[in-house]
């Protein structure tokens, strides 16, 4: 298992043939079982492989403030064996399969890849742990220790490792995005009790809260039969209705300074941006690329190459389902003051609020988005994960129109997004300073 903030790639391929752009759609069929499990099937007879991907509509945002890190902890527990299958990996390895999972603030995703002729093994394994996951104190203790060790190694004992543990609660004051997927406090994971784990499973791990995607060298009729055989007997469970606190409008600049044993001073600036389904989401994605995608981008060219203020600088978005963050982060060159570096960033951001980006700039970043889509189409697993994610967003068919939303972005819309976002009163800034200069 691994933990990372997932930015779902848009998948929708463009292939040039004799100078003509041919649009390749991701075809799929959809049906719903009587217990509420949504199933999508993507047939691809060009490969001998198959993938079974199951997305659970639960992430760190669904945790209680005093029990954070549970979604990620539970991802690990799901590999601890079920009542009927003590070892999850062993039968999968026998049929040439591989598996993994990830947790984000919004979702938890599990997947299996294996030869298509052995796809029923994947149905058997995933349905069994959805129905009858084994809850043992031994498994809980083992996985709790694993997660605690990960917390220490990746977040507490690495240079800049705790940035998101500090930046999220600085930027969010009400919404549960204020804590990272790993959790906000190691002690909350250490204190996880069996009754808490069982309650989490009952609340979130049921057919009504899941989306199953099967792709590869399979047939819809066969997948439907297998889904009905292995998943339909599972009780539907109670439908989880999300009711999260709304983040209020930020009206005053927020700042925090951290001093630690790190090699370089760093600045992290966070601005609120619209949710994933907002009509302007694509503007922010392209805006991040205009600022820092490639050596001709604005921040790289001005602040790193010309002025030599930063050794590293990036702008990107969190792609959160609810209102997300637009981040600008950079590591300063030795000898450059934090004040000078921050002022230089603001100067570049304000340029975007005063004048439209050029046609050349916006064309470049749109082309980059198309390239990402082509690469995404090369992976059967990426297609399965993206179908599940877009279905969660509202309709998997939107996967095939995502590029149109990017191509429709204009310099005027980029200007409007920048004006509404790059405001000092709406910025949360984390200064991460080296103790070596103290």
Short mmCIF file of C-alpha atoms in Angstrom, two decimals:
data_model
loop_
_atom_site.label_atom_id
_atom_site.label_comp_id
_atom_site.label_asym_id
_atom_site.label_seq_id
_atom_site.Cartn_x
_atom_site.Cartn_y
_atom_site.Cartn_z
CA UNK A 1 0.00 0.00 0.00
CA UNK A 2 1.12 3.55 -0.46
CA UNK A 3 -0.16 6.98 0.47
CA UNK A 4 -0.06 9.95 -1.78
CA UNK A 5 -2.14 12.91 -2.74
CA UNK A 6 -3.75 11.80 -5.92
CA UNK A 7 -4.26 14.15 -8.78
CA UNK A 8 -6.50 12.16 -11.15
CA UNK A 9 -5.25 12.56 -14.72
CA UNK A 10 -7.71 13.36 -17.41
CA UNK A 11 -7.91 10.44 -19.81
CA UNK A 12 -9.07 10.92 -23.35
CA UNK A 13 -6.60 10.18 -26.14
CA UNK A 14 -5.70 12.08 -29.26
CA UNK A 15 -3.73 10.18 -31.91
CA UNK A 16 -2.39 11.77 -35.12
CA UNK A 17 -2.87 9.69 -38.26
CA UNK A 18 -1.60 11.23 -41.51
CA UNK A 19 -1.85 14.68 -39.94
CA UNK A 20 -5.41 14.21 -38.73
CA UNK A 21 -6.37 14.16 -35.06
CA UNK A 22 -8.49 11.10 -34.31
CA UNK A 23 -10.48 11.21 -31.10
CA UNK A 24 -10.48 7.91 -29.20
CA UNK A 25 -13.30 7.62 -26.68
CA UNK A 26 -13.21 5.46 -23.58
CA UNK A 27 -16.19 3.17 -24.18
CA UNK A 28 -17.90 1.56 -21.22
CA UNK A 29 -21.13 -0.04 -20.10
CA UNK A 30 -22.81 0.60 -16.78
CA UNK A 31 -25.23 -1.32 -14.57
CA UNK A 32 -26.23 -1.25 -10.91
CA UNK A 33 -26.73 -4.27 -8.68
CA UNK A 34 -29.78 -4.60 -6.45
CA UNK A 35 -27.67 -3.68 -3.40
CA UNK A 36 -26.67 -0.35 -4.95
CA UNK A 37 -23.17 -1.24 -6.20
CA UNK A 38 -22.43 0.68 -9.40
CA UNK A 39 -20.48 -1.38 -11.96
CA UNK A 40 -18.71 -0.07 -15.07
CA UNK A 41 -17.15 -2.29 -17.73
CA UNK A 42 -14.55 -1.25 -20.30
CA UNK A 43 -13.90 -3.91 -22.95
CA UNK A 44 -10.41 -3.96 -24.50
CA UNK A 45 -9.50 -7.05 -26.50
CA UNK A 46 -6.06 -5.69 -27.43
CA UNK A 47 -4.61 -6.93 -24.14
CA UNK A 48 -4.56 -10.30 -22.38
CA UNK A 49 -4.85 -8.49 -19.03
CA UNK A 50 -7.71 -7.24 -16.91
CA UNK A 51 -8.06 -4.85 -14.02
CA UNK A 52 -10.62 -4.75 -11.23
CA UNK A 53 -10.76 -1.36 -9.54
CA UNK A 54 -13.01 -0.55 -6.62
CA UNK A 55 -13.39 3.00 -5.37
CA UNK A 56 -14.91 3.67 -1.96
CA UNK A 57 -16.44 7.11 -1.50
CA UNK A 58 -14.55 7.77 1.71
CA UNK A 59 -11.42 9.77 2.46
CA UNK A 60 -9.82 11.78 5.22
CA UNK A 61 -12.55 14.45 4.92
CA UNK A 62 -15.04 11.91 6.31
CA UNK A 63 -13.16 11.39 9.57
CA UNK A 64 -14.04 12.81 12.96
CA UNK A 65 -11.70 15.54 14.25
CA UNK A 66 -10.54 13.35 17.13
CA UNK A 67 -10.11 10.23 14.95
CA UNK A 68 -8.10 11.40 11.96
CA UNK A 69 -5.95 9.08 9.86
CA UNK A 70 -8.61 6.37 9.98
CA UNK A 71 -9.27 6.22 6.21
CA UNK A 72 -5.59 5.55 5.56
CA UNK A 73 -5.30 3.15 8.50
CA UNK A 74 -8.27 1.26 7.16
CA UNK A 75 -6.68 0.97 3.73
CA UNK A 76 -3.91 -0.99 5.44
CA UNK A 77 -6.35 -3.08 7.46
CA UNK A 78 -8.09 -4.18 4.27
CA UNK A 79 -4.99 -6.20 3.40
CA UNK A 80 -4.98 -8.01 6.75
CA UNK A 81 -7.13 -10.88 5.51
CA UNK A 82 -10.81 -11.76 5.74
CA UNK A 83 -12.70 -14.36 7.72
CA UNK A 84 -12.56 -16.76 4.76
CA UNK A 85 -9.22 -15.76 3.20
CA UNK A 86 -6.53 -15.22 5.86
CA UNK A 87 -3.89 -14.17 3.30
CA UNK A 88 -5.06 -11.70 0.67
CA UNK A 89 -1.87 -11.71 -1.42
CA UNK A 90 -1.17 -15.43 -1.63
CA UNK A 91 -4.08 -16.54 -3.86
CA UNK A 92 -3.62 -13.48 -6.06
CA UNK A 93 0.06 -14.22 -6.63
CA UNK A 94 -0.81 -17.78 -7.64
CA UNK A 95 -2.81 -16.48 -10.61
CA UNK A 96 -0.23 -13.88 -11.66
CA UNK A 97 -1.95 -10.89 -10.12
CA UNK A 98 -0.77 -7.71 -8.44
CA UNK A 99 -2.63 -5.29 -6.21
CA UNK A 100 -2.29 -1.99 -4.43
CA UNK A 101 -4.32 0.88 -3.02
CA UNK A 102 -4.19 4.54 -2.12
CA UNK A 103 -6.07 6.94 0.11
CA UNK A 104 -6.63 10.65 -0.41
CA UNK A 105 -8.64 13.29 1.41
CA UNK A 106 -11.58 12.37 -0.86
CA UNK A 107 -11.44 8.68 -1.80
CA UNK A 108 -9.96 5.27 -1.05
CA UNK A 109 -9.12 3.18 -4.12
CA UNK A 110 -8.15 -0.50 -4.43
CA UNK A 111 -7.07 -2.26 -7.61
CA UNK A 112 -6.00 -5.64 -8.92
CA UNK A 113 -4.32 -6.36 -12.26
CA UNK A 114 -4.07 -9.94 -13.49
CA UNK A 115 -4.45 -12.09 -16.61
CA UNK A 116 -8.01 -11.73 -17.85
CA UNK A 117 -8.60 -15.48 -17.73
CA UNK A 118 -8.22 -15.29 -13.95
CA UNK A 119 -10.52 -12.30 -13.36
CA UNK A 120 -12.86 -14.29 -11.13
CA UNK A 121 -10.11 -14.50 -8.51
CA UNK A 122 -10.22 -10.71 -8.25
CA UNK A 123 -14.01 -10.77 -7.82
CA UNK A 124 -13.67 -13.41 -5.10
CA UNK A 125 -11.01 -11.50 -3.15
CA UNK A 126 -12.59 -8.05 -3.30
CA UNK A 127 -16.13 -9.19 -2.56
CA UNK A 128 -15.01 -11.34 0.36
CA UNK A 129 -13.26 -8.54 2.21
CA UNK A 130 -16.16 -6.17 1.55
CA UNK A 131 -18.47 -8.75 3.13
CA UNK A 132 -16.38 -10.26 5.90
CA UNK A 133 -13.16 -8.46 6.70
CA UNK A 134 -11.41 -10.10 9.62
CA UNK A 135 -11.19 -7.83 12.65
CA UNK A 136 -8.47 -9.00 14.99
CA UNK A 137 -6.48 -7.19 17.62
CA UNK A 138 -3.32 -8.65 16.07
CA UNK A 139 -4.07 -7.18 12.63
CA UNK A 140 -5.04 -3.83 14.14
CA UNK A 141 -1.85 -3.70 16.19
CA UNK A 142 0.30 -4.65 13.20
CA UNK A 143 -1.20 -2.13 10.78
CA UNK A 144 -1.38 0.59 13.41
CA UNK A 145 2.37 0.18 13.95
CA UNK A 146 2.99 0.27 10.19
CA UNK A 147 1.03 3.51 9.80
CA UNK A 148 2.67 5.09 12.85
CA UNK A 149 6.09 4.26 11.45
CA UNK A 150 5.09 5.77 8.10
CA UNK A 151 3.89 8.89 9.91
CA UNK A 152 7.26 9.24 11.62
CA UNK A 153 9.45 8.45 8.61
CA UNK A 154 7.61 10.43 5.93
CA UNK A 155 6.15 13.32 7.89
CA UNK A 156 8.12 13.87 11.09
CA UNK A 157 11.66 12.75 10.31
CA UNK A 158 12.13 14.10 6.77
CA UNK A 159 13.15 17.64 5.85
CA UNK A 160 9.96 19.60 5.07
CA UNK A 161 7.99 16.40 5.74
CA UNK A 162 5.46 18.09 8.00
CA UNK A 163 4.64 20.93 5.60
CA UNK A 164 1.12 19.67 4.91
CA UNK A 165 0.55 18.98 8.60
CA UNK A 166 1.03 22.73 9.11
CA UNK A 167 -0.22 24.26 5.86
CA UNK A 168 -3.62 22.55 5.81
CA UNK A 169 -4.78 23.77 9.25
CA UNK A 170 -3.45 27.22 8.33
CA UNK A 171 -5.55 27.34 5.16
CA UNK A 172 -8.67 25.55 6.44
CA UNK A 173 -10.41 26.46 9.68
CA UNK A 174 -13.71 24.56 9.40
CA UNK A 175 -13.59 22.00 6.61
CA UNK A 176 -11.93 18.62 7.39
CA UNK A 177 -9.39 19.27 4.64
CA UNK A 178 -7.56 20.92 7.54
CA UNK A 179 -5.85 17.60 8.25
CA UNK A 180 -3.67 15.50 5.95
CA UNK A 181 -4.58 11.98 4.85
CA UNK A 182 -2.07 10.52 7.29
CA UNK A 183 -3.93 12.29 10.12
CA UNK A 184 -3.27 15.38 12.17
CA UNK A 185 -1.83 13.73 15.27
CA UNK A 186 0.17 10.53 15.64
CA UNK A 187 -1.52 9.83 18.97
CA UNK A 188 -4.94 9.53 17.32
CA UNK A 189 -3.66 6.59 15.27
CA UNK A 190 -1.87 5.08 18.25
CA UNK A 191 -5.13 5.22 20.23
CA UNK A 192 -7.33 3.65 17.49
CA UNK A 193 -9.66 1.10 19.13
CA UNK A 194 -11.32 -1.97 17.67
CA UNK A 195 -14.81 -0.54 18.14
CA UNK A 196 -13.76 2.57 16.19
CA UNK A 197 -12.43 0.45 13.34
CA UNK A 198 -15.58 -1.68 13.13
CA UNK A 199 -17.78 1.42 13.14
CA UNK A 200 -15.75 2.96 10.32
CA UNK A 201 -16.10 -0.21 8.24
CA UNK A 202 -19.84 -0.44 8.74
CA UNK A 203 -20.36 3.21 7.86
CA UNK A 204 -18.27 3.39 4.69
CA UNK A 205 -17.44 -0.04 3.30
CA UNK A 206 -20.66 -1.22 1.72
CA UNK A 207 -21.98 -1.61 -1.85
CA UNK A 208 -23.90 1.66 -1.83
CA UNK A 209 -20.70 3.56 -1.11
CA UNK A 210 -18.57 1.89 -3.78
CA UNK A 211 -17.97 1.97 -7.54
CA UNK A 212 -16.58 -1.12 -9.26
CA UNK A 213 -14.81 -0.85 -12.62
CA UNK A 214 -13.64 -3.86 -14.61
CA UNK A 215 -11.53 -3.29 -17.71
CA UNK A 216 -9.47 -5.29 -20.16
CA UNK A 217 -10.05 -8.46 -22.13
CA UNK A 218 -13.50 -9.08 -20.65
CA UNK A 219 -17.10 -9.12 -21.86
CA UNK A 220 -19.92 -7.15 -20.29
CA UNK A 221 -22.15 -10.20 -19.95
CA UNK A 222 -19.43 -12.16 -18.15
CA UNK A 223 -18.64 -9.27 -15.80
CA UNK A 224 -22.33 -8.85 -15.02
CA UNK A 225 -22.64 -12.53 -14.16
CA UNK A 226 -19.57 -12.41 -11.92
CA UNK A 227 -20.72 -9.22 -10.22
CA UNK A 228 -24.11 -10.75 -9.48
CA UNK A 229 -22.46 -13.93 -8.20
CA UNK A 230 -19.86 -12.37 -5.92
CA UNK A 231 -21.11 -8.90 -4.97
CA UNK A 232 -24.90 -8.92 -5.16
CA UNK A 233 -25.36 -11.16 -2.07
CA UNK A 234 -23.59 -8.52 0.07
CA UNK A 235 -26.12 -6.48 2.11
CA UNK A 236 -26.51 -2.91 0.85
CA UNK A 237 -25.86 -1.37 4.27
CA UNK A 238 -26.92 2.10 5.31
CA UNK A 239 -26.37 4.89 2.84
CA UNK A 240 -23.80 7.40 4.09
CA UNK A 241 -24.91 11.01 3.60
CA UNK A 242 -22.05 13.49 3.78
CA UNK A 243 -22.72 16.71 5.69
CA UNK A 244 -19.40 18.49 6.09
CA UNK A 245 -18.86 21.92 7.62
CA UNK A 246 -18.40 24.63 5.00
CA UNK A 247 -15.22 26.66 4.94
CA UNK A 248 -15.94 30.38 5.48
CA UNK A 249 -14.54 33.02 3.16
CA UNK A 250 -11.03 34.01 4.20
CA UNK A 251 -10.83 37.78 4.76
CA UNK A 252 -7.43 38.21 6.40
CA UNK A 253 -3.96 37.01 5.51
CA UNK A 254 -2.67 34.12 7.60
CA UNK A 255 0.99 33.45 8.32
CA UNK A 256 3.01 30.92 10.26
CA UNK A 257 6.75 30.53 10.65
CA UNK A 258 8.49 27.22 11.28
CA UNK A 259 12.18 26.79 12.01
CA UNK A 260 13.75 23.38 11.52
CA UNK A 261 16.93 21.59 10.49
CA UNK A 262 16.37 21.92 6.74
CA UNK A 263 18.90 22.92 4.06
CA UNK A 264 17.06 25.92 2.56
CA UNK A 265 14.45 28.49 3.51
CA UNK A 266 11.13 27.81 1.82
CA UNK A 267 7.83 29.59 1.22
CA UNK A 268 4.45 27.90 0.81
CA UNK A 269 1.50 30.06 -0.26
CA UNK A 270 -2.02 28.63 -0.33
CA UNK A 271 -5.07 30.21 -1.98
CA UNK A 272 -8.60 28.80 -1.99
CA UNK A 273 -9.87 27.64 -5.37
CA UNK A 274 -13.16 26.18 -6.63
CA UNK A 275 -14.23 22.57 -6.17
CA UNK A 276 -13.50 19.84 -8.71
CA UNK A 277 -16.90 20.07 -10.41
CA UNK A 278 -16.86 23.85 -10.66
CA UNK A 279 -16.99 25.24 -14.20
CA UNK A 280 -13.76 27.19 -13.60
CA UNK A 281 -11.70 24.28 -12.26
CA UNK A 282 -9.85 23.81 -15.55
CA UNK A 283 -8.81 27.50 -15.53
CA UNK A 284 -6.91 26.93 -12.29
CA UNK A 285 -5.23 23.79 -13.58
CA UNK A 286 -3.98 25.65 -16.66
CA UNK A 287 -3.06 28.68 -14.54
CA UNK A 288 -0.73 26.51 -12.47
CA UNK A 289 0.94 25.27 -15.65
CA UNK A 290 1.33 28.81 -17.00
CA UNK A 291 3.17 29.71 -13.82
CA UNK A 292 5.48 26.73 -13.49
CA UNK A 293 5.18 24.09 -16.22
CA UNK A 294 8.54 23.87 -17.96
CA UNK A 295 11.53 26.15 -18.29
CA UNK A 296 9.60 28.78 -20.27
CA UNK A 297 6.98 29.17 -17.54
CA UNK A 298 6.65 32.47 -15.72
CA UNK A 299 7.93 31.57 -12.26
CA UNK A 300 10.80 29.46 -13.56
CA UNK A 301 11.92 31.98 -16.16
CA UNK A 302 11.68 35.07 -13.95
CA UNK A 303 12.40 33.95 -10.39
CA UNK A 304 14.74 31.02 -10.91
CA UNK A 305 16.52 31.68 -14.19
CA UNK A 306 16.67 35.49 -14.48
CA UNK A 307 16.61 36.79 -10.89
CA UNK A 308 18.07 33.62 -9.33
CA UNK A 309 15.99 33.97 -6.18
CA UNK A 310 14.86 30.36 -5.98
CA UNK A 311 16.55 27.01 -6.48
CA UNK A 312 13.16 25.37 -7.01
CA UNK A 313 9.67 26.80 -7.52
CA UNK A 314 6.29 25.32 -8.42
CA UNK A 315 2.61 26.19 -8.72
CA UNK A 316 -0.07 23.49 -8.66
CA UNK A 317 -3.56 22.62 -7.45
CA UNK A 318 -4.80 20.01 -4.99
CA UNK A 319 -7.70 18.89 -7.26
CA UNK A 320 -9.94 18.38 -4.23
CA UNK A 321 -13.59 17.41 -4.70
CA UNK A 322 -14.62 20.23 -2.35
CA UNK A 323 -13.02 23.69 -2.50
CA UNK A 324 -9.33 23.06 -2.98
CA UNK A 325 -6.05 24.94 -2.79
CA UNK A 326 -3.88 26.66 -5.36
CA UNK A 327 -0.31 26.34 -4.09
CA UNK A 328 2.83 28.29 -4.89
CA UNK A 329 5.93 26.88 -3.21
CA UNK A 330 9.61 27.55 -3.58
CA UNK A 331 12.99 26.93 -1.98
CA UNK A 332 15.14 30.04 -1.75
CA UNK A 333 18.72 30.37 -2.91
CA UNK A 334 21.19 30.82 -0.02
CA UNK A 335 21.55 34.47 0.89
CA UNK A 336 18.19 35.59 -0.51
CA UNK A 337 15.89 37.14 2.07
CA UNK A 338 12.42 35.71 2.56
CA UNK A 339 10.95 39.19 2.14
CA UNK A 340 12.56 39.70 -1.26
CA UNK A 341 11.55 36.24 -2.48
CA UNK A 342 7.95 36.61 -1.36
CA UNK A 343 7.66 40.05 -2.94
CA UNK A 344 8.93 38.62 -6.23
CA UNK A 345 6.25 35.90 -6.16
CA UNK A 346 3.53 38.46 -5.54
CA UNK A 347 4.81 40.57 -8.42
CA UNK A 348 4.39 37.63 -10.80
CA UNK A 349 0.95 36.78 -9.43
CA UNK A 350 -0.24 40.37 -9.74
CA UNK A 351 0.84 40.41 -13.40
CA UNK A 352 -1.75 37.71 -14.00
CA UNK A 353 -4.44 39.89 -12.42
CA UNK A 354 -3.60 42.89 -14.60
CA UNK A 355 -3.12 41.53 -18.10
CA UNK A 356 -4.36 38.53 -20.07
CA UNK A 357 -1.95 35.67 -20.73
CA UNK A 358 -0.76 35.35 -24.32
CA UNK A 359 -2.24 33.00 -26.88
CA UNK A 360 1.13 31.27 -27.05
CA UNK A 361 1.16 30.60 -23.31
CA UNK A 362 -2.34 29.18 -23.18
CA UNK A 363 -1.80 27.06 -26.29
CA UNK A 364 1.34 25.55 -24.76
CA UNK A 365 -0.38 24.46 -21.55
CA UNK A 366 -3.40 23.11 -23.43
CA UNK A 367 -1.06 21.01 -25.54
CA UNK A 368 0.50 19.72 -22.34
CA UNK A 369 -2.92 18.65 -21.10
CA UNK A 370 -3.51 16.75 -24.33
CA UNK A 371 -0.20 14.95 -23.88
CA UNK A 372 -1.22 13.85 -20.39
CA UNK A 373 -4.42 12.41 -21.85
CA UNK A 374 -2.53 10.42 -24.46
CA UNK A 375 -0.28 8.87 -21.83
CA UNK A 376 -3.24 8.11 -19.59
CA UNK A 377 -4.85 6.15 -22.43
CA UNK A 378 -1.84 3.86 -22.62
CA UNK A 379 -2.62 2.34 -19.24
CA UNK A 380 -5.54 0.01 -18.65
CA UNK A 381 -5.33 0.72 -14.92
CA UNK A 382 -5.44 4.50 -15.46
CA UNK A 383 -8.58 4.15 -17.56
CA UNK A 384 -10.26 2.04 -14.89
CA UNK A 385 -9.33 4.44 -12.08
CA UNK A 386 -10.45 7.46 -14.09
CA UNK A 387 -13.80 5.88 -14.99
CA UNK A 388 -14.45 5.22 -11.30
CA UNK A 389 -13.42 8.75 -10.33
CA UNK A 390 -15.56 10.48 -12.96
CA UNK A 391 -18.49 8.30 -12.01
CA UNK A 392 -18.03 9.49 -8.44
CA UNK A 393 -17.98 13.08 -9.67
CA UNK A 394 -21.34 12.51 -11.33
CA UNK A 395 -20.99 10.66 -14.62
CA UNK A 396 -18.19 8.53 -16.04
CA UNK A 397 -19.11 9.80 -19.51
CA UNK A 398 -17.62 13.16 -18.53
CA UNK A 399 -14.24 11.49 -18.94
CA UNK A 400 -14.77 11.75 -22.69
CA UNK A 401 -15.55 15.47 -22.66
CA UNK A 402 -12.96 16.66 -20.16
CA UNK A 403 -10.59 17.87 -22.86
CA UNK A 404 -13.31 20.11 -24.27
CA UNK A 405 -13.44 21.96 -20.95
CA UNK A 406 -9.71 22.61 -21.11
CA UNK A 407 -9.79 23.72 -24.74
CA UNK A 408 -12.64 26.11 -23.95
CA UNK A 409 -10.56 28.09 -21.43
CA UNK A 410 -9.80 31.59 -22.68
CA UNK A 411 -7.27 34.24 -21.59
CA UNK A 412 -10.23 36.25 -20.26
CA UNK A 413 -11.27 33.41 -17.95
CA UNK A 414 -7.68 32.98 -16.75
CA UNK A 415 -7.58 36.70 -15.95
CA UNK A 416 -10.83 36.50 -14.00
CA UNK A 417 -9.61 33.48 -12.02
CA UNK A 418 -6.38 35.23 -11.13
CA UNK A 419 -8.17 38.43 -10.04
CA UNK A 420 -10.54 36.54 -7.77
CA UNK A 421 -7.79 34.38 -6.25
CA UNK A 422 -4.51 36.21 -5.91
CA UNK A 423 -5.53 38.55 -3.12
CA UNK A 424 -3.25 39.00 -0.11
CA UNK A 425 -6.17 38.80 2.33
CA UNK A 426 -7.00 35.36 0.92
CA UNK A 427 -3.50 33.92 1.20
CA UNK A 428 -2.19 31.52 3.85
CA UNK A 429 1.61 31.59 3.94
CA UNK A 430 3.93 29.15 5.66
CA UNK A 431 7.53 30.27 6.08
CA UNK A 432 9.70 27.19 6.57
CA UNK A 433 13.10 28.48 7.70
CA UNK A 434 16.38 26.74 8.25
CA UNK A 435 17.78 26.70 11.76
CA UNK A 436 21.27 26.71 10.23
CA UNK A 437 21.01 30.49 9.85
CA UNK A 438 19.78 31.02 13.39
#
